[in-house]
PDB file of C-alpha atoms and ligand atoms in Angstrom:
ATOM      1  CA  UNK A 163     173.241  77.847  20.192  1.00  0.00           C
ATOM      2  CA  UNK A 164     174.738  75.285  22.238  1.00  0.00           C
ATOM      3  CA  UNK A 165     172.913  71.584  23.330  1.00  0.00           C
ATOM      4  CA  UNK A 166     170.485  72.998  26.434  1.00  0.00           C
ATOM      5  CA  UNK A 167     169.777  76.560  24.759  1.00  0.00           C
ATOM      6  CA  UNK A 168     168.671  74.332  22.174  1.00  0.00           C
ATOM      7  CA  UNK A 169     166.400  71.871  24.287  1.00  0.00           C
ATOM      8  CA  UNK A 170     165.190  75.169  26.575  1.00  0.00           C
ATOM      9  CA  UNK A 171     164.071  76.225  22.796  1.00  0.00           C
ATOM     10  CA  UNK A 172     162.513  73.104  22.498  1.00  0.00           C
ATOM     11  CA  UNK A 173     160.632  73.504  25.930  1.00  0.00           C
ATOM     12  CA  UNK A 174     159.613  76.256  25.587  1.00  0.00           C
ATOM     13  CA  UNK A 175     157.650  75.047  21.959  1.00  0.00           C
ATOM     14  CA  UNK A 176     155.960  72.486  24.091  1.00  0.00           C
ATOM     15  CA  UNK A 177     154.913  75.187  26.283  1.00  0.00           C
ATOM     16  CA  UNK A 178     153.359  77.142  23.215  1.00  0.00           C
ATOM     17  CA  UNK A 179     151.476  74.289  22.425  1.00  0.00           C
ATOM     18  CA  UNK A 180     150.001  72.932  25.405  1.00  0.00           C
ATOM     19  CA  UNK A 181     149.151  77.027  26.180  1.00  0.00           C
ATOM     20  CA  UNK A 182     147.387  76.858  23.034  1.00  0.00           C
ATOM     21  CA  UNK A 183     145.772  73.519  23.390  1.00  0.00           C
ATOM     22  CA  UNK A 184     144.587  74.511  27.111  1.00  0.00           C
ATOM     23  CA  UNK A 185     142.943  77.953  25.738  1.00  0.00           C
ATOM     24  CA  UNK A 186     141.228  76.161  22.857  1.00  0.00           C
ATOM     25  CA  UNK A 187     140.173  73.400  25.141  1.00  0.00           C
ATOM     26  CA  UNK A 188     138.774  75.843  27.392  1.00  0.00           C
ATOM     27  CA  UNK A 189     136.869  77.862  24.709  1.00  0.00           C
ATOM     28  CA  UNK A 190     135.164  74.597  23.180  1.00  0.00           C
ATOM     29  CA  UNK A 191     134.326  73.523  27.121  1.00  0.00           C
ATOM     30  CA  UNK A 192     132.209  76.836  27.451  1.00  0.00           C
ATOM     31  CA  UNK A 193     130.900  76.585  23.695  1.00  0.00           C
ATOM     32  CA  UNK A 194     129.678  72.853  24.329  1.00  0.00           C
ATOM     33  CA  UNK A 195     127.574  74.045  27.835  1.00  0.00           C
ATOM     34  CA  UNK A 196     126.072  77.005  25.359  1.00  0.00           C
ATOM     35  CA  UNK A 197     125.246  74.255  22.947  1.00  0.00           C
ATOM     36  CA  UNK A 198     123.367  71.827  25.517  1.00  0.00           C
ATOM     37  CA  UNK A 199     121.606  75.096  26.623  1.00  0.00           C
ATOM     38  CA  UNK A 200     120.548  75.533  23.803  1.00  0.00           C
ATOM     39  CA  UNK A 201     119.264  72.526  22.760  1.00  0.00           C
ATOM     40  CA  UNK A 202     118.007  71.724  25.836  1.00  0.00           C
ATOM     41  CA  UNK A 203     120.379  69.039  26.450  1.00  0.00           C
ATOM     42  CA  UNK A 204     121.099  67.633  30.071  1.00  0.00           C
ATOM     43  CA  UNK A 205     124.056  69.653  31.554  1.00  0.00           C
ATOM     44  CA  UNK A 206     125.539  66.957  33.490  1.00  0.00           C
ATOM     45  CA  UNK A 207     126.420  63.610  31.560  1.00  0.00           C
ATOM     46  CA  UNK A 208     128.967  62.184  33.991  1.00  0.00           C
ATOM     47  CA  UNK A 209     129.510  59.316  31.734  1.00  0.00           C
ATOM     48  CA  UNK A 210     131.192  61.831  29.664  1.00  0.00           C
ATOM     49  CA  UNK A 211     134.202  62.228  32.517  1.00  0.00           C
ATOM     50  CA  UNK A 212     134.116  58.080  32.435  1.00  0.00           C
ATOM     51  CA  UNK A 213     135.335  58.123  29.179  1.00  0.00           C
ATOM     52  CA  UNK A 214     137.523  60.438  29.005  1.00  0.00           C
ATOM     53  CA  UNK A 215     139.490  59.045  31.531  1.00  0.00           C
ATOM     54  CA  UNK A 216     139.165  55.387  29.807  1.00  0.00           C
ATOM     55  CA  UNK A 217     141.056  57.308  26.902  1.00  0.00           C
ATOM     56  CA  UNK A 218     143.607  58.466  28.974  1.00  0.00           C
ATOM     57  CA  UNK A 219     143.931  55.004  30.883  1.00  0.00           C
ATOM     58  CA  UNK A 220     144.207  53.567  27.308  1.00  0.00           C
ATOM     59  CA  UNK A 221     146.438  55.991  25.836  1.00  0.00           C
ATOM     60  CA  UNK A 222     148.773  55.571  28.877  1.00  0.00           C
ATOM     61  CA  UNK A 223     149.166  51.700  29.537  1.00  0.00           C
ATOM     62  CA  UNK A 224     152.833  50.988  30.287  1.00  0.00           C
ATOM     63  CA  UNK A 225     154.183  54.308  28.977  1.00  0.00           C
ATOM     64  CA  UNK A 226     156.354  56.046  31.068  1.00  0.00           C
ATOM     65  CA  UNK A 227     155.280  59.431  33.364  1.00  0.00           C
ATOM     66  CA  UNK A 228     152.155  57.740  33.342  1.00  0.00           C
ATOM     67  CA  UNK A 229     151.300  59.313  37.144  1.00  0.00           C
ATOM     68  CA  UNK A 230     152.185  62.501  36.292  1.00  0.00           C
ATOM     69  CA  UNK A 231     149.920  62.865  32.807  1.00  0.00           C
ATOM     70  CA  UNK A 232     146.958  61.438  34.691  1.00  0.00           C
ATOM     71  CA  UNK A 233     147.580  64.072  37.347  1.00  0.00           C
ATOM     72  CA  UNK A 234     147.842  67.118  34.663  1.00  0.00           C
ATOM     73  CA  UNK A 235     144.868  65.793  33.105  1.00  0.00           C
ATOM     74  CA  UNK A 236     142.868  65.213  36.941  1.00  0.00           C
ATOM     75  CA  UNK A 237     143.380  68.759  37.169  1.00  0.00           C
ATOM     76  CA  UNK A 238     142.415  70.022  33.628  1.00  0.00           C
ATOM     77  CA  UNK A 239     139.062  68.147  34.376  1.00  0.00           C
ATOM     78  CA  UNK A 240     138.799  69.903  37.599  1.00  0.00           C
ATOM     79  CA  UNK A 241     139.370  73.120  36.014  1.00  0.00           C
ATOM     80  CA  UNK A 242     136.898  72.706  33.106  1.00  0.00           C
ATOM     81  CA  UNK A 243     134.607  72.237  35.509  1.00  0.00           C
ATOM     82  CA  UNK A 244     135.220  74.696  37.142  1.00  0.00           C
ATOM     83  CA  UNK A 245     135.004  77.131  33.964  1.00  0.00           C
ATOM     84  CA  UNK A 246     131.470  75.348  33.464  1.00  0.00           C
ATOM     85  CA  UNK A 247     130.227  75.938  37.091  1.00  0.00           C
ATOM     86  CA  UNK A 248     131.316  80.138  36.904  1.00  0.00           C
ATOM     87  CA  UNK A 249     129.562  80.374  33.573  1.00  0.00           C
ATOM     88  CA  UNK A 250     126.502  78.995  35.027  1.00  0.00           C
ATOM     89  CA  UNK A 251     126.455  80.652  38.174  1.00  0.00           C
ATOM     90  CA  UNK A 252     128.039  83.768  39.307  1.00  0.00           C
ATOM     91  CA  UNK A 253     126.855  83.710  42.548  1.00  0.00           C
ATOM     92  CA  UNK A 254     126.923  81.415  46.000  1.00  0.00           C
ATOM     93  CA  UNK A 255     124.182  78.503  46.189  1.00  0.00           C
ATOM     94  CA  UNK A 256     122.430  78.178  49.451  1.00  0.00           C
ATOM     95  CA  UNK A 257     120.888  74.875  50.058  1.00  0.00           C
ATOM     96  CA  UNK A 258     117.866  74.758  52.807  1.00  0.00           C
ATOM     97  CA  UNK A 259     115.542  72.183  54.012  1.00  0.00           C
ATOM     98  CA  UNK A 260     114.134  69.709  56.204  1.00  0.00           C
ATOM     99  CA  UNK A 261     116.749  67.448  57.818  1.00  0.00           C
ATOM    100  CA  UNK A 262     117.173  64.543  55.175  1.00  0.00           C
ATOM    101  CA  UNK A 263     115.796  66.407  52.050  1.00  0.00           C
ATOM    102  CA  UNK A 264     119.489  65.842  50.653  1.00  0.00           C
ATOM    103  CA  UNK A 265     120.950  69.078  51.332  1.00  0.00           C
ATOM    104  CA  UNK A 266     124.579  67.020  52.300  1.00  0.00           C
ATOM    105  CA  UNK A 267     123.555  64.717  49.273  1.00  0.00           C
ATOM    106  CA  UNK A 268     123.070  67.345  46.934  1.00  0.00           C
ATOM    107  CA  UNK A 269     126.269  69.657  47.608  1.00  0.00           C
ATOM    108  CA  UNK A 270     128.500  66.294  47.482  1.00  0.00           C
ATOM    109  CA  UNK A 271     127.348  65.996  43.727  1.00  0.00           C
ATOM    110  CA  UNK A 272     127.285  69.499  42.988  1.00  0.00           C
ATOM    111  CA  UNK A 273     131.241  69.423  44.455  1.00  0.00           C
ATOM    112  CA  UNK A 274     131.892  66.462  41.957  1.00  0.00           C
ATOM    113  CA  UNK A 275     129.976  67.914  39.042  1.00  0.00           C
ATOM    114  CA  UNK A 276     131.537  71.037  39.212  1.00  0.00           C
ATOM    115  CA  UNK A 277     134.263  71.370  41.448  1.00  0.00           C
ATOM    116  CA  UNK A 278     132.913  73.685  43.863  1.00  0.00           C
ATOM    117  CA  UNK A 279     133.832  74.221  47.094  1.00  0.00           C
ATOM    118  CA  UNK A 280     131.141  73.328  49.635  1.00  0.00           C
ATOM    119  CA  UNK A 281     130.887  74.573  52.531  1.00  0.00           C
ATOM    120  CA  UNK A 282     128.460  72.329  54.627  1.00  0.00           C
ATOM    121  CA  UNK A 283     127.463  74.531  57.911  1.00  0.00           C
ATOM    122  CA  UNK A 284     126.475  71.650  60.514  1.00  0.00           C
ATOM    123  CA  UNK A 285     130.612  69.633  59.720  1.00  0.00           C
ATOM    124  CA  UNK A 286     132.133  73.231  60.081  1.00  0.00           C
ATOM    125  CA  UNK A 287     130.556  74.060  63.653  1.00  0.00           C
ATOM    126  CA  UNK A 288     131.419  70.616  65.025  1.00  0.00           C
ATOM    127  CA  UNK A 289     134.758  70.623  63.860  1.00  0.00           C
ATOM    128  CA  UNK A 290     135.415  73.855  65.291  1.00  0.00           C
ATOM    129  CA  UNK A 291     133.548  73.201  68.698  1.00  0.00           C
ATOM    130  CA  UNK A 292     135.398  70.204  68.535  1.00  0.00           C
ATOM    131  CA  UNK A 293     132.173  68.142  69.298  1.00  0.00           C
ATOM    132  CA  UNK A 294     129.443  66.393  67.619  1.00  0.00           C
ATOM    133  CA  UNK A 295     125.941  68.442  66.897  1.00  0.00           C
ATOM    134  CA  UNK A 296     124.203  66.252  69.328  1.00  0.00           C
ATOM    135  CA  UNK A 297     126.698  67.285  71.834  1.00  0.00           C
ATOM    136  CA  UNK A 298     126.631  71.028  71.026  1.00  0.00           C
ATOM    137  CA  UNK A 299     123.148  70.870  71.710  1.00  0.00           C
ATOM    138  CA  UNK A 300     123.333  69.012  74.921  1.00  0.00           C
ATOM    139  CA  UNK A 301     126.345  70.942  76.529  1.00  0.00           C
ATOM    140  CA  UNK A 302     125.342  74.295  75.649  1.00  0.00           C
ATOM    141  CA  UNK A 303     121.655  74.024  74.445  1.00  0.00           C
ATOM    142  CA  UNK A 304     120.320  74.539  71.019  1.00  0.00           C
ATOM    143  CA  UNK A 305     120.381  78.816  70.587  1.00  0.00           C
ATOM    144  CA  UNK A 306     124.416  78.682  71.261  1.00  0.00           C
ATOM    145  CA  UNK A 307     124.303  76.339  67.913  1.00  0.00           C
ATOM    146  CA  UNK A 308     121.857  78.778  66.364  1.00  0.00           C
ATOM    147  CA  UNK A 309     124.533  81.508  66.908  1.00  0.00           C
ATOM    148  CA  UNK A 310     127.123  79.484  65.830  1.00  0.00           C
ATOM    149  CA  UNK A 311     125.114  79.124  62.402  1.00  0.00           C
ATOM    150  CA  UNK A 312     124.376  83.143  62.298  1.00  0.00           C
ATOM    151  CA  UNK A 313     127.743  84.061  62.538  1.00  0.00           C
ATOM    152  CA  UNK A 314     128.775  81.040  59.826  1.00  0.00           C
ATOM    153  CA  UNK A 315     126.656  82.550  57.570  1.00  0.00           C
ATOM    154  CA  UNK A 316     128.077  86.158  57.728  1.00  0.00           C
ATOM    155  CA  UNK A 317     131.937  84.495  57.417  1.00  0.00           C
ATOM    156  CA  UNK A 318     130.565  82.891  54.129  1.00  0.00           C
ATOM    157  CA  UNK A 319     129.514  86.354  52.503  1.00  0.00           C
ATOM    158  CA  UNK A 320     133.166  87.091  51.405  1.00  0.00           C
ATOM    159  CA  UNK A 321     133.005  83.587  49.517  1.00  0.00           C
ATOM    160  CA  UNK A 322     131.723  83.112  46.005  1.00  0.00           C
ATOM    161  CA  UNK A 323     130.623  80.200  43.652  1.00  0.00           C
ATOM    162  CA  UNK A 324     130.214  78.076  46.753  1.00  0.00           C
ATOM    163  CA  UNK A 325     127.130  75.681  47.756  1.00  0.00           C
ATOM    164  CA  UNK A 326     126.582  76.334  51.524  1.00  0.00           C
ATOM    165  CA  UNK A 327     124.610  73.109  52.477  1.00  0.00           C
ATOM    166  CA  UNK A 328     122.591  75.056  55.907  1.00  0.00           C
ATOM    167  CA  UNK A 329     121.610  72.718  58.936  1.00  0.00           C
ATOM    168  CA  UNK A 330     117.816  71.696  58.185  1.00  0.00           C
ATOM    169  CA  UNK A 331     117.291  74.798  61.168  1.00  0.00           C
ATOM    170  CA  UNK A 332     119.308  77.311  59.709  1.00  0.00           C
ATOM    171  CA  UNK A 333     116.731  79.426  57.806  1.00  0.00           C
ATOM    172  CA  UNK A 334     114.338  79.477  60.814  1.00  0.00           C
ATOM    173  CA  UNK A 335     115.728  82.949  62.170  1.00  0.00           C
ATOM    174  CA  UNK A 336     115.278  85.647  59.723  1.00  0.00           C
ATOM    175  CA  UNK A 337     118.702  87.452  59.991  1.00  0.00           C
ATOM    176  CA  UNK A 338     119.879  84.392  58.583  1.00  0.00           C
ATOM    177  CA  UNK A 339     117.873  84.256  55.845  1.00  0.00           C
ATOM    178  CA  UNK A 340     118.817  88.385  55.200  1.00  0.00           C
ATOM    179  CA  UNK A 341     122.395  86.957  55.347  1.00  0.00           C
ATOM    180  CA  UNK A 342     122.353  83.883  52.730  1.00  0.00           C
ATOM    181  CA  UNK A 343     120.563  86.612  50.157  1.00  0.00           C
ATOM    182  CA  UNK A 344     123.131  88.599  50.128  1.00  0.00           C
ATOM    183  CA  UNK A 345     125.793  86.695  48.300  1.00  0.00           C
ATOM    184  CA  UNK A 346     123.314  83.584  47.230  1.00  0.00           C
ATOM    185  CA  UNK A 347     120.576  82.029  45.311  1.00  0.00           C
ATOM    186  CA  UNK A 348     118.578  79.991  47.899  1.00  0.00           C
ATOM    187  CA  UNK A 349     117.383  76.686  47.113  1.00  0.00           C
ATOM    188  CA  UNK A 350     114.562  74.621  49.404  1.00  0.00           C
ATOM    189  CA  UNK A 351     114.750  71.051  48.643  1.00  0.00           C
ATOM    190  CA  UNK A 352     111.200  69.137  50.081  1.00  0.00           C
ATOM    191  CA  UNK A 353     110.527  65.566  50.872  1.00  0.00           C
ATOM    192  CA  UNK A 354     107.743  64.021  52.058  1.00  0.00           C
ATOM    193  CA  UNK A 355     107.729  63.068  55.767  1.00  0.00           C
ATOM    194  CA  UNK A 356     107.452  59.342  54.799  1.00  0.00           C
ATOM    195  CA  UNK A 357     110.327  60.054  52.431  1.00  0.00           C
ATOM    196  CA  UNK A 358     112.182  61.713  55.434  1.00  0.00           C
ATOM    197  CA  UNK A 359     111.785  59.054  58.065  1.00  0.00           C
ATOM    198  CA  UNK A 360     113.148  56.316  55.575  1.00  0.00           C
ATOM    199  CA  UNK A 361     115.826  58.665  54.468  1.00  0.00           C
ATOM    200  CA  UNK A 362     117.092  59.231  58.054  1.00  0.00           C
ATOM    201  CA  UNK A 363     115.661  56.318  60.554  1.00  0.00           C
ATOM    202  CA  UNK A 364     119.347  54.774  60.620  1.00  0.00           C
ATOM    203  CA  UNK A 365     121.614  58.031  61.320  1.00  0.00           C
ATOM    204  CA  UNK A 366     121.564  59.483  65.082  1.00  0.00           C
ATOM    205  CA  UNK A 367     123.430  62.787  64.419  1.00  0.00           C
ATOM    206  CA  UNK A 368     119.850  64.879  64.380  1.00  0.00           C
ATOM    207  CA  UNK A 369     118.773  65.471  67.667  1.00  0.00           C
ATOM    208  CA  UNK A 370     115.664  67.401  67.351  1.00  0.00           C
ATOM    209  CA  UNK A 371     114.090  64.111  65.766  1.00  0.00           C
ATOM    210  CA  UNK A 372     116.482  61.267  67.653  1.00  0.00           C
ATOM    211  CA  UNK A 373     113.240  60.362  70.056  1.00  0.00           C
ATOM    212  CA  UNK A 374     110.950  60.924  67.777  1.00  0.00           C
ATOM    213  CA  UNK A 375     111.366  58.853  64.539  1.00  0.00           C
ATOM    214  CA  UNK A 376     107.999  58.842  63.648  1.00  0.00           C
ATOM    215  CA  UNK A 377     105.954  60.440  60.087  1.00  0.00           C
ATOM    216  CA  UNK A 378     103.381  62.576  62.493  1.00  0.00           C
ATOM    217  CA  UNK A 379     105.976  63.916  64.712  1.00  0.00           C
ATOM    218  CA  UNK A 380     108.529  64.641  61.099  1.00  0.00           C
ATOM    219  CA  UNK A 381     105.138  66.247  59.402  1.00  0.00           C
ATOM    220  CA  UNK A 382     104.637  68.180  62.576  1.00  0.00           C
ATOM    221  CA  UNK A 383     107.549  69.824  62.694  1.00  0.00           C
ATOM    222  CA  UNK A 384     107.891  70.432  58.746  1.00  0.00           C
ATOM    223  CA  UNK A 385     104.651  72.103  58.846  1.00  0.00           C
ATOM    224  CA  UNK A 386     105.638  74.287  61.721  1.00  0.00           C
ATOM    225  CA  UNK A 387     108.282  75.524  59.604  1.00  0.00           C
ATOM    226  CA  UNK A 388     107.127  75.489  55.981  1.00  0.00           C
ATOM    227  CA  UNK A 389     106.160  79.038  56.043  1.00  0.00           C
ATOM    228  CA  UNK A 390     109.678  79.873  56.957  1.00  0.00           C
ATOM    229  CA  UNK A 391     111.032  77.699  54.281  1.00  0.00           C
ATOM    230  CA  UNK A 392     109.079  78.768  51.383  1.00  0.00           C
ATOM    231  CA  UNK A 393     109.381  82.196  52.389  1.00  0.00           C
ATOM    232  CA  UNK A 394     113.567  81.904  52.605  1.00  0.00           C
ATOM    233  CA  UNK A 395     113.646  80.091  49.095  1.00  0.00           C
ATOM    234  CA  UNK A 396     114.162  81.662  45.339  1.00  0.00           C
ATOM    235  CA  UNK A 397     113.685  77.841  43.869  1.00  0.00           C
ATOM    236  CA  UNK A 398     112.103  74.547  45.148  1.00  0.00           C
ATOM    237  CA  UNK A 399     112.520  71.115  44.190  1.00  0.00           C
ATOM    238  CA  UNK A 400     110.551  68.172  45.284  1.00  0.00           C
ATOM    239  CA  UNK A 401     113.061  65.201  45.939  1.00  0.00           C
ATOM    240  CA  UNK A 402     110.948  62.154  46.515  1.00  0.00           C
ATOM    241  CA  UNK A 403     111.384  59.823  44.357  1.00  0.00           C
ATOM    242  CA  UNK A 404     114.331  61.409  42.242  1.00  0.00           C
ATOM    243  CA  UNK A 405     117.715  60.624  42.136  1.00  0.00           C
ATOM    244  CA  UNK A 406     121.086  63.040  42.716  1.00  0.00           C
ATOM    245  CA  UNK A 407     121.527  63.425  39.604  1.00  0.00           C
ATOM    246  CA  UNK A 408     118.129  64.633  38.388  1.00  0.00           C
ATOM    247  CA  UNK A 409     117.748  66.937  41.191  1.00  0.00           C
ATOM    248  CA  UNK A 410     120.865  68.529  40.396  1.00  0.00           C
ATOM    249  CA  UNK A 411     119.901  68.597  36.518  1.00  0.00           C
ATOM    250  CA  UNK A 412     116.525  70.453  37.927  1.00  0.00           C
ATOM    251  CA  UNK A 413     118.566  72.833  39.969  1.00  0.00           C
ATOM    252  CA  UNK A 414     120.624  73.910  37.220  1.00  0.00           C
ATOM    253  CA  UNK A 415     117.645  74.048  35.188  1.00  0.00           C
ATOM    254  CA  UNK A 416     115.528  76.455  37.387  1.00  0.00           C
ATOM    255  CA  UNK A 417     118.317  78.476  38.568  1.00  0.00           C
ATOM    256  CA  UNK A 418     119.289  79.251  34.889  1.00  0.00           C
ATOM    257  CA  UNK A 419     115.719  79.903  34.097  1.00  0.00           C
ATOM    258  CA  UNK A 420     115.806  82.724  37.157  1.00  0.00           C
ATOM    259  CA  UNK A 421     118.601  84.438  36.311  1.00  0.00           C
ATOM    260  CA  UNK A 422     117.436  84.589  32.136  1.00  0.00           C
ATOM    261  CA  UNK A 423     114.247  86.571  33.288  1.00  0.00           C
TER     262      UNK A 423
HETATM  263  N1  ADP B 671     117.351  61.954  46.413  1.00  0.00           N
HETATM  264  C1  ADP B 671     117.633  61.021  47.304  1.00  0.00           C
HETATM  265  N2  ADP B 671     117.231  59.754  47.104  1.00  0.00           N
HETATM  266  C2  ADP B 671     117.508  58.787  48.006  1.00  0.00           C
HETATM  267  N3  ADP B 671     118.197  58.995  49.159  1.00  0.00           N
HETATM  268  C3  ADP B 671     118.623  60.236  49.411  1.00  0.00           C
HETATM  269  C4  ADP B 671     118.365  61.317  48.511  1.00  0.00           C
HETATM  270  N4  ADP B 671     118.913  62.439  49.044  1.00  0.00           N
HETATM  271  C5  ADP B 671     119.467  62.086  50.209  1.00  0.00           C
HETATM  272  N5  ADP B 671     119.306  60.761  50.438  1.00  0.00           N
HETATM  273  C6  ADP B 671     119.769  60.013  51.614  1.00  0.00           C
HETATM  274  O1  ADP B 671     119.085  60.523  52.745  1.00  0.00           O
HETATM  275  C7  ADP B 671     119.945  60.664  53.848  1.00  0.00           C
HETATM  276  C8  ADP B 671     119.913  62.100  54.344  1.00  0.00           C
HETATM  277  O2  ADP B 671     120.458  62.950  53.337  1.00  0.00           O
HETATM  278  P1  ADP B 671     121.315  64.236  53.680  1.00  0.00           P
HETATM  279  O3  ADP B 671     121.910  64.697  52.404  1.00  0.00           O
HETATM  280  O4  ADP B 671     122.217  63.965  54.810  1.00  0.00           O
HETATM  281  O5  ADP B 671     120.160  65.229  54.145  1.00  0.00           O
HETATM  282  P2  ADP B 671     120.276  66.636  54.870  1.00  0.00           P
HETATM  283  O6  ADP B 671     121.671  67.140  54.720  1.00  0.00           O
HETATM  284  O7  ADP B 671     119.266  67.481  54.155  1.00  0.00           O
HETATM  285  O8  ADP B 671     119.881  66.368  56.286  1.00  0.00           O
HETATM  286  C9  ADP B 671     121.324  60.201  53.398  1.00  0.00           C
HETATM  287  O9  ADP B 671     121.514  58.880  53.817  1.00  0.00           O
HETATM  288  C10 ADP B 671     121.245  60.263  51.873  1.00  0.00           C
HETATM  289  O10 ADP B 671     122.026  59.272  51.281  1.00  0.00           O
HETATM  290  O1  S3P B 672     116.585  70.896  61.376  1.00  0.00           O
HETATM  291  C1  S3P B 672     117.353  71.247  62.315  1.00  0.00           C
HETATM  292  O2  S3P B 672     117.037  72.089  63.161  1.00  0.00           O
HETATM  293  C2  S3P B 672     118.707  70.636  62.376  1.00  0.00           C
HETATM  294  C3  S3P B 672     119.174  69.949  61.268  1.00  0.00           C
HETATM  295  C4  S3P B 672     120.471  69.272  61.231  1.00  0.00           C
HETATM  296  O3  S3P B 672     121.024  69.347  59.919  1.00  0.00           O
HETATM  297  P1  S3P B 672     120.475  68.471  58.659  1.00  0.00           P
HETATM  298  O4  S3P B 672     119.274  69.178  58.121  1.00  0.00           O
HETATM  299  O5  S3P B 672     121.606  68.452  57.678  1.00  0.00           O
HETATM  300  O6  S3P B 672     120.130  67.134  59.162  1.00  0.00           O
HETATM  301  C5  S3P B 672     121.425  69.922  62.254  1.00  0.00           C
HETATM  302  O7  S3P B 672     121.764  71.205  61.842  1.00  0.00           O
HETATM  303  C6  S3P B 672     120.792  70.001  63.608  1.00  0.00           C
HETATM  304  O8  S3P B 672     120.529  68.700  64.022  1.00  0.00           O
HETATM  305  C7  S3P B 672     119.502  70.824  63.605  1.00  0.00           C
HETATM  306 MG1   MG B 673     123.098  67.733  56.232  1.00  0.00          MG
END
């Protein structure tokens, strides 16, 4: 053999290992989720991730390639999660409720937790329209946005493992609600109206509520649609007074406890 068949050997040894290492690591990352089931232990512990990248940072200080291991490693993290978020769910997740019960909130930390790709309805339209809600709704009126979310909703069917955060109006028309089914589990996150008006007194990108920032017009207008809501949704969690992360830790909870019926 002559000086690079001998380092290609070499490579490719390295390769053997870190194919091993990843399929091992992989294995334990599925075992350790069936072990905090379990035992009833919380599934997300992002203080976990904290530390593992203090190890790295550690391990790493003033060695060379030092950008290039921390960017294998970002995306072994990414992956594992990944791994962890199919084995929980096999299906899409559909987030509903009223405007500021955290539906945006929610998917953001269901992306981080598990690397999913969210798919958040009301960011979609506008950037495709090429104008704000608020303008959709005053150019060409509020059933052309209604539409808009209909035929969002069928696009989204071919997708899996997603979390489709809906528009707070989304589940109001029926064939929508027919349409997240198909491909998801939905999920109706509540708030209180006093909860709500706090939650969204300072944005102006919802315009059925711009005028009207007030607890008896919000608890109007969520009672009007509760039936709607309730009726659309598989799960419901109660937000006030929780954080992100122990909604999402009841999510996971409830949604596991559905599909083990
Ligand atoms: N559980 C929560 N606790 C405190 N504030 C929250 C919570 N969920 C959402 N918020 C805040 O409320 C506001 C509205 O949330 P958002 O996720 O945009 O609601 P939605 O998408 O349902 O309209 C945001 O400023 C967000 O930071
Ligand atoms: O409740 C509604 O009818 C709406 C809720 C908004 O989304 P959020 O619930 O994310 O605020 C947005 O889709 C639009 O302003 C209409
Ligand atoms: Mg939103």
């Amino acid at each position: 053999m002559n000086q690079l068949e001998i380092l290609r050997e070499s490579l490719g040894q390295c390769d053997e290992i870190i194919l091993d290492a990843l399929l091992m690591r992989n294995r334990i990352v599925e075992d350790i989720m069936a072990y905090k089931e379990a035992n009833g232990i919380p599934i997300l512990q992002p203080e976990q991730e904290a530390k593992q990248k203090e190890w790295l940072e550690r391990r790493m200080a003033d060695r060379r390639h030092k950008a290039e291991v921390e960017d294998v490693f970002g995306s072994i993290t990414q992956n594992s999660k990944r791994i962890q978020a199919r084995k929980l769910f096999n299906y899409n997740i559909v987030l509903i409720g009223f405007m500021g019960a955290g539906k945006s909130t929610i998917s953001e930390f269901l992306k981080t937790a598990f690397a999913m790709d969210v798919i958040e309805m009301d960011q979609i339209i506008a950037e495709r329209e090429g104008m704000s809600i608020s303008d959709i709704f005053e150019v060409y009126g509020e059933q052309y946005f209604r539409d808009l979310e209909t035929n969002l909703l069928i696009e989204m069917q071919s997708r899996t493992n997603v979390v489709i955060s809906c528009g707070g109006g989304t589940p109001m028309r029926e064939c929508n609600v027919v349409e997240m089914k198909k491909n998801g589990r939905v999920v109706l996150l509540t708030a209180k109206p006093e909860t709500i008006l706090d939650r969204v007194k300072d944005s102006h990108d919802r315009p059925l509520i711009e005028n009207n920032k007030t607890v008896s017009f919000i608890a109007e207008l969520m009672e009007k649609r509760r039936e709607k809501y309730e009726a659309a949704a598989d799960i419901v969690i109660e937000t006030d007074e929780k954080d992100e992360l122990q909604i999402c830790e009841e999510l996971i909870h409830r949604l596991r406890q559905m599909d083990n019926k």
